[in-house]
Short mmCIF file of C-alpha atoms in Angstrom, two decimals:
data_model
loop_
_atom_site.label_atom_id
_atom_site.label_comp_id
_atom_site.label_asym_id
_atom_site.label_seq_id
_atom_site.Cartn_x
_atom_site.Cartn_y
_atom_site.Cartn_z
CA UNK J 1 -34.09 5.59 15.37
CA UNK J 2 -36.23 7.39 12.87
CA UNK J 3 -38.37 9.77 13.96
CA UNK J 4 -41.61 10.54 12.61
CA UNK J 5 -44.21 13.13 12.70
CA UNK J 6 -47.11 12.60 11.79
CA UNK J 7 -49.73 14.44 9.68
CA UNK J 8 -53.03 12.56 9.60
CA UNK J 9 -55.60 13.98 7.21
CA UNK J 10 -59.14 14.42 6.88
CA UNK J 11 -61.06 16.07 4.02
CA UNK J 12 -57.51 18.14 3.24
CA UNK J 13 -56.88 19.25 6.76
CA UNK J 14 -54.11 17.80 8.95
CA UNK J 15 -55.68 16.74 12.45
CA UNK J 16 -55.80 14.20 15.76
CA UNK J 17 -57.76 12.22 16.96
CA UNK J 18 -58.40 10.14 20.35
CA UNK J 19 -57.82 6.48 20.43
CA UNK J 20 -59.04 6.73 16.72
CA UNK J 21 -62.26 8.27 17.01
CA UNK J 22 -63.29 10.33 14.46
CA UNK J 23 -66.08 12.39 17.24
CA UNK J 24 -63.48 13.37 18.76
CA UNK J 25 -60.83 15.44 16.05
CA UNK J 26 -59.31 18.37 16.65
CA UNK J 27 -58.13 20.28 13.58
CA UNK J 28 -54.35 22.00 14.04
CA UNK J 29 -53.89 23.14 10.05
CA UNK J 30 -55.93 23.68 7.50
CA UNK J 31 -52.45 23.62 5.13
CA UNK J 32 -50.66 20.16 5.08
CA UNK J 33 -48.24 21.04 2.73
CA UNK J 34 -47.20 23.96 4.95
CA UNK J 35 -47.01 21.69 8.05
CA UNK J 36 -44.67 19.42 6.56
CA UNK J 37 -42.49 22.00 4.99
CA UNK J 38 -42.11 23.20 8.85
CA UNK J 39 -41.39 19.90 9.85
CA UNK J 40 -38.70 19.68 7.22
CA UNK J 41 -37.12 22.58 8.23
CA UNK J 42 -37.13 21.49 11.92
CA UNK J 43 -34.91 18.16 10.91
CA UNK J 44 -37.24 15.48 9.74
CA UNK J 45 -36.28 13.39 7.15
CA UNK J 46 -39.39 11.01 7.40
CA UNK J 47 -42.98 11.97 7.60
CA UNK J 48 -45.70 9.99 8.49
CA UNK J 49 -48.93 10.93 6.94
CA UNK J 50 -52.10 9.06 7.14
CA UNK J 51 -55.25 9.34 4.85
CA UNK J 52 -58.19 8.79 7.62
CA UNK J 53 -60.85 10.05 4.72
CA UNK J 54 -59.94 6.81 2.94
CA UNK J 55 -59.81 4.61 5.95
CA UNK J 56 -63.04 5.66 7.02
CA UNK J 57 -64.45 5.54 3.75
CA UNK J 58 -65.40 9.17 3.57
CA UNK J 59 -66.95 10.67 0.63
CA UNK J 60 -65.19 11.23 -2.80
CA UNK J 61 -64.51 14.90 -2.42
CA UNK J 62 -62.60 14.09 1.01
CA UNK J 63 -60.80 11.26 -0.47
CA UNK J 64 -59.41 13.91 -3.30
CA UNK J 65 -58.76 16.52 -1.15
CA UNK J 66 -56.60 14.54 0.88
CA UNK J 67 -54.65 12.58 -2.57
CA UNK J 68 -53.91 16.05 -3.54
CA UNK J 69 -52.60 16.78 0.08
CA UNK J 70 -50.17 13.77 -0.25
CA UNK J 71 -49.16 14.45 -3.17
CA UNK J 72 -47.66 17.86 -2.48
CA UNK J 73 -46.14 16.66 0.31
CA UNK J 74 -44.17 14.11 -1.40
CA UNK J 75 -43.06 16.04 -3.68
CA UNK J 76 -40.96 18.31 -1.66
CA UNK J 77 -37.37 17.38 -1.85
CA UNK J 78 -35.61 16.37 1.40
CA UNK J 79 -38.86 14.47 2.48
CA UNK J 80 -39.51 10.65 2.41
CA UNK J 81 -43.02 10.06 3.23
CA UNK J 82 -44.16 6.75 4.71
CA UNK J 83 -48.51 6.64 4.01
CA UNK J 84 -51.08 4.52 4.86
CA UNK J 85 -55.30 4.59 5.25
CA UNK J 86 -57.68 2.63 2.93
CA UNK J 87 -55.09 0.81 0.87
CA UNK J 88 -56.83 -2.26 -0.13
CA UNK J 89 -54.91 -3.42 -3.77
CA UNK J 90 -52.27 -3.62 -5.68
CA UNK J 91 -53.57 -0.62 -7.81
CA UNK J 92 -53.88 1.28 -4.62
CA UNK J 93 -49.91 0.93 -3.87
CA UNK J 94 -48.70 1.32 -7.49
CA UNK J 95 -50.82 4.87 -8.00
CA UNK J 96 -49.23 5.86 -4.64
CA UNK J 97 -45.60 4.94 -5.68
CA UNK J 98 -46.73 6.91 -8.23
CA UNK J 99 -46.72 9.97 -6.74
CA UNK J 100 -43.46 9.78 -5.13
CA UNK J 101 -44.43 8.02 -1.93
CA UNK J 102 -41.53 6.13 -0.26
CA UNK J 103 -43.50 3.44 1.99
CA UNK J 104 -47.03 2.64 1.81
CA UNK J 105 -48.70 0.89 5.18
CA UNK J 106 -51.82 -1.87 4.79
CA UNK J 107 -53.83 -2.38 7.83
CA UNK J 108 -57.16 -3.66 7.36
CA UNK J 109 -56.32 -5.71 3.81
CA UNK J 110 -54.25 -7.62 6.25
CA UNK J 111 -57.14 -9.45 8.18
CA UNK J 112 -59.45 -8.92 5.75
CA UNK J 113 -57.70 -9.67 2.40
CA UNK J 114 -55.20 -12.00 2.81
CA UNK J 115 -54.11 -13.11 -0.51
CA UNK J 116 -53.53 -9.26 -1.52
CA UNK J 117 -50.97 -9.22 1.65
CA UNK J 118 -49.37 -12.10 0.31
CA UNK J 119 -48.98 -10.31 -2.92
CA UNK J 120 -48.21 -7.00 -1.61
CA UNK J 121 -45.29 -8.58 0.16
CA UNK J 122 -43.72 -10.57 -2.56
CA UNK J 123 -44.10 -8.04 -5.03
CA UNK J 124 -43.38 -4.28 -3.36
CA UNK J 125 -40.82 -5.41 -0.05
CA UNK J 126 -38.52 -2.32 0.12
CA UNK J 127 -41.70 -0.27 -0.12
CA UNK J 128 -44.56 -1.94 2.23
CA UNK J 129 -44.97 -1.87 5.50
CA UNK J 130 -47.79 -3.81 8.00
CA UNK J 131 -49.72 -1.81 9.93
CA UNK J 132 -50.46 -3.26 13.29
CA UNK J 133 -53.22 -1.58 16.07
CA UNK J 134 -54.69 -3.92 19.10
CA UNK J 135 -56.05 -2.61 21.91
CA UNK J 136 -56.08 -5.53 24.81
CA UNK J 137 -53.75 -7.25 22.26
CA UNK J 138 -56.94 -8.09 19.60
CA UNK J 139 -56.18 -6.55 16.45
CA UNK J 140 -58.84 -3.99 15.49
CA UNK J 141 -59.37 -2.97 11.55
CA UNK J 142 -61.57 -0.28 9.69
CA UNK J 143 -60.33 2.46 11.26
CA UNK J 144 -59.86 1.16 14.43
CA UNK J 145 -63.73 0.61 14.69
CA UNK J 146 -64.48 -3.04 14.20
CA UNK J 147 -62.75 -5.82 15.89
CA UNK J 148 -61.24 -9.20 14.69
CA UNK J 149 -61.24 -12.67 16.17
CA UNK J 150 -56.76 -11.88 15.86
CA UNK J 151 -54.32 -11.15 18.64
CA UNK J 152 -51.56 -9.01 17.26
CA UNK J 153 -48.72 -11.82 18.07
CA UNK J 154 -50.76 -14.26 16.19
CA UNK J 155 -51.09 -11.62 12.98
CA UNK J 156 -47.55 -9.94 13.47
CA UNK J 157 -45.72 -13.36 13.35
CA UNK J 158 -48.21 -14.23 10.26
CA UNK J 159 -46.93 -11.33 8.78
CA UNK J 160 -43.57 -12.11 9.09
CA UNK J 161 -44.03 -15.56 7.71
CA UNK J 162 -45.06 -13.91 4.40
CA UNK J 163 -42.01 -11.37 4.26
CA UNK J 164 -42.85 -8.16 5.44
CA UNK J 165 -39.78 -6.47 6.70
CA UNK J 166 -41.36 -3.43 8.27
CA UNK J 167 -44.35 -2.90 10.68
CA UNK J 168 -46.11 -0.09 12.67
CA UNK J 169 -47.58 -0.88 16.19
CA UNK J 170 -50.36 0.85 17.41
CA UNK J 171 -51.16 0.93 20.94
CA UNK J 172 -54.62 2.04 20.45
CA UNK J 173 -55.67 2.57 23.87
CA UNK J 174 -52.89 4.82 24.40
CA UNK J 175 -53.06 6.83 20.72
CA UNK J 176 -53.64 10.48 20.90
CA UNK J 177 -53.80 10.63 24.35
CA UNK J 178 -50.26 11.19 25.68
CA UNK J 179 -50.04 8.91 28.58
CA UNK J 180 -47.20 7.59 27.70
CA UNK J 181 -45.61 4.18 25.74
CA UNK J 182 -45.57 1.08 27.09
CA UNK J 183 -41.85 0.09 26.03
CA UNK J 184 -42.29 -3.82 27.10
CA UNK J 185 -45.13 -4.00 24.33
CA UNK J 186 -43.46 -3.10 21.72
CA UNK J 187 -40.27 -5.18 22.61
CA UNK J 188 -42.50 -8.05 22.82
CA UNK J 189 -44.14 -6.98 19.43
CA UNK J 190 -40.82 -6.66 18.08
CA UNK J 191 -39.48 -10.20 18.83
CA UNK J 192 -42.20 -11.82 17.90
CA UNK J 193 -41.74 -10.01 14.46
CA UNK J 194 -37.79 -10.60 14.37
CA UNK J 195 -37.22 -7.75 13.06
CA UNK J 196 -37.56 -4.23 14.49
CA UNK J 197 -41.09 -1.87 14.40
CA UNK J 198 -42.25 1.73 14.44
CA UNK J 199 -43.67 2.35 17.57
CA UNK J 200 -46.71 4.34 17.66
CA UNK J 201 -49.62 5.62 20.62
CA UNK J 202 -48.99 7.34 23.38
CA UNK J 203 -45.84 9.53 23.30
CA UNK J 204 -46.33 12.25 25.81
CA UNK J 205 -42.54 13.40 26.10
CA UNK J 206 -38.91 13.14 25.05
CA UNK J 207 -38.38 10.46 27.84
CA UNK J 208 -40.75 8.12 25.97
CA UNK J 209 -38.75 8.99 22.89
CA UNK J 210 -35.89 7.98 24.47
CA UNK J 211 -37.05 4.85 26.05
CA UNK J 212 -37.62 3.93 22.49
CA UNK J 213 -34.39 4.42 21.42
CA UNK J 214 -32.62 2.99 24.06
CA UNK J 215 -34.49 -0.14 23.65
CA UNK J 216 -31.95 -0.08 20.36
CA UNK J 217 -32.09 -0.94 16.50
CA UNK J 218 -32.62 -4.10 16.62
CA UNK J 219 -35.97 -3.36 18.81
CA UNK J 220 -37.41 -0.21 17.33
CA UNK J 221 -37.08 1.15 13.77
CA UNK J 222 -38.85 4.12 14.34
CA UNK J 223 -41.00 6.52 16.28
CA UNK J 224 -44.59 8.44 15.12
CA UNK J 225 -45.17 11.19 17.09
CA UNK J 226 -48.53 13.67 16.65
CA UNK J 227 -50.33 15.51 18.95
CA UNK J 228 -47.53 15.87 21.52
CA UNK J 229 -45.70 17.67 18.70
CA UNK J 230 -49.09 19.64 17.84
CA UNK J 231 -49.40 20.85 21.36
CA UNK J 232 -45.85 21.70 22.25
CA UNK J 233 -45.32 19.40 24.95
CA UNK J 234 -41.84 19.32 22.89
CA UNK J 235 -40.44 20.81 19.94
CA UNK J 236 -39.60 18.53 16.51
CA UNK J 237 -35.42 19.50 16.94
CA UNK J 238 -35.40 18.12 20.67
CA UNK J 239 -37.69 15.14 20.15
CA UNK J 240 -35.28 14.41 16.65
CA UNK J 241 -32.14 14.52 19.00
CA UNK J 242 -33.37 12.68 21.74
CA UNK J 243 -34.59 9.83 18.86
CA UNK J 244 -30.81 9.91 17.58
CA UNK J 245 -29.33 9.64 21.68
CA UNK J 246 -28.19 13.41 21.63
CA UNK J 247 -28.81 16.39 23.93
CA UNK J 248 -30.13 19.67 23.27
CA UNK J 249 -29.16 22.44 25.30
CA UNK J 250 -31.99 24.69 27.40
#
């Protein structure tokens, strides 16, 4: 299981927020490019890094201080990054393939914009990836701010239909606020798909971590973990071994 952690970014500065609300942020580095360099050297391979200045359609200055931001951060070598936040064309995914950006994530575009998910799937398939957050199991878009008349089986196994090969859940209710995953939703999520998802919301230890992985490969692709990681509840090298089934010593 790949385990990700996560840098979301507003106006250049890496930070959380609760259940997706941008009132309530906290700020933990003013230096993204730093913070994933320290994640590399913990282990990761993967990091998961999401432009919120975009998604919430933030002013041009934010938007730039974040593209800048991503870029150094896929440039460092021994880093794939996997991106997502106000991509909403075609242009949008080629300019960040562009800058060395390994997967690219569409959320809203895929409620709002159909055809472009159609075309997004056919044409970029080793590179795309559905994003996926419901809270009460109705898919919610913009930023997690405006509902849809969706549930998230009805959109994932949509999704599916048209090809994509590799989806984030978001358990929205349970994001940022470390009470824990529910590992039943995203097996469900997962079948539905046929094929297995990132899990993200709600990881509050290494026991969640390894309830995901023990729910196996063909269930769970991956794991995004933030502000646990943030606020020690555990360090990237445990949470990275407990994602891969191993052991750390005390």
């Amino acid at each position: 299981m790949i385990l990700f952690p996560a840098i979301d970014l507003i106006a250049g500065k890496v930070v959380r927020l609760q259940r997706g609300d941008r009132a309530h942020m906290d700020v933990y580095n003013e230096d993204p490019v730093a913070q994933a360099i320290s994640f590399r050297e913990a282990g990761a391979k993967w990091i998961h890094v999401v432009d919120l200045s975009r998604a919430f359609g933030e002013d041009e200055e934010a938007c730039t201080a974040n593209r800048e931001a991503l870029a150094g951060i896929a440039q460092l070598p021994g880093i794939s990054v996997d991106t997502g936040g106000g991509v909403r064309s075609l242009s949008d995914i080629e300019a960040l393939l562009s800058i060395g950006v390994k997967r690219i994530s569409v959320g809203t575009a895929l409620v709002k914009d159909p055809e472009f998910a159609r075309a997004a799937a056919e044409r970029y398939p080793d590179h795309i990836v559905a994003d996926v957050a419901a809270k009460q199991g109705i898919v919610k878009v913009n930023g997690w701010r405006e509902g849809s008349a969706i549930s998230a089986d009805e959109l994932v196994a949509h999704l599916a239909g048209l090809g994509f090969r590799h989806l984030v859940f978001t358990d929205i209710s349970r994001d940022g606020m470390q009470t824990g995953i529910d590992a039943d939703a995203y097996r469900h999520i997962a079948e539905v798909a046929g094929f297995p998802v990132v899990a993200s919301g709600g990881i509050s230890s290494l026991a969640d971590i390894r309830a995901l992985a023990q729910l196996g490969d063909e269930t769970i692709e991956g794991a995004i973990s933030g502000r646990a990681l943030y606020e020690g509840a555990f360090s990237l090298e445990d949470a990275l071994a407990a994602a891969h089934g191993e052991e750390t010593a005390c």
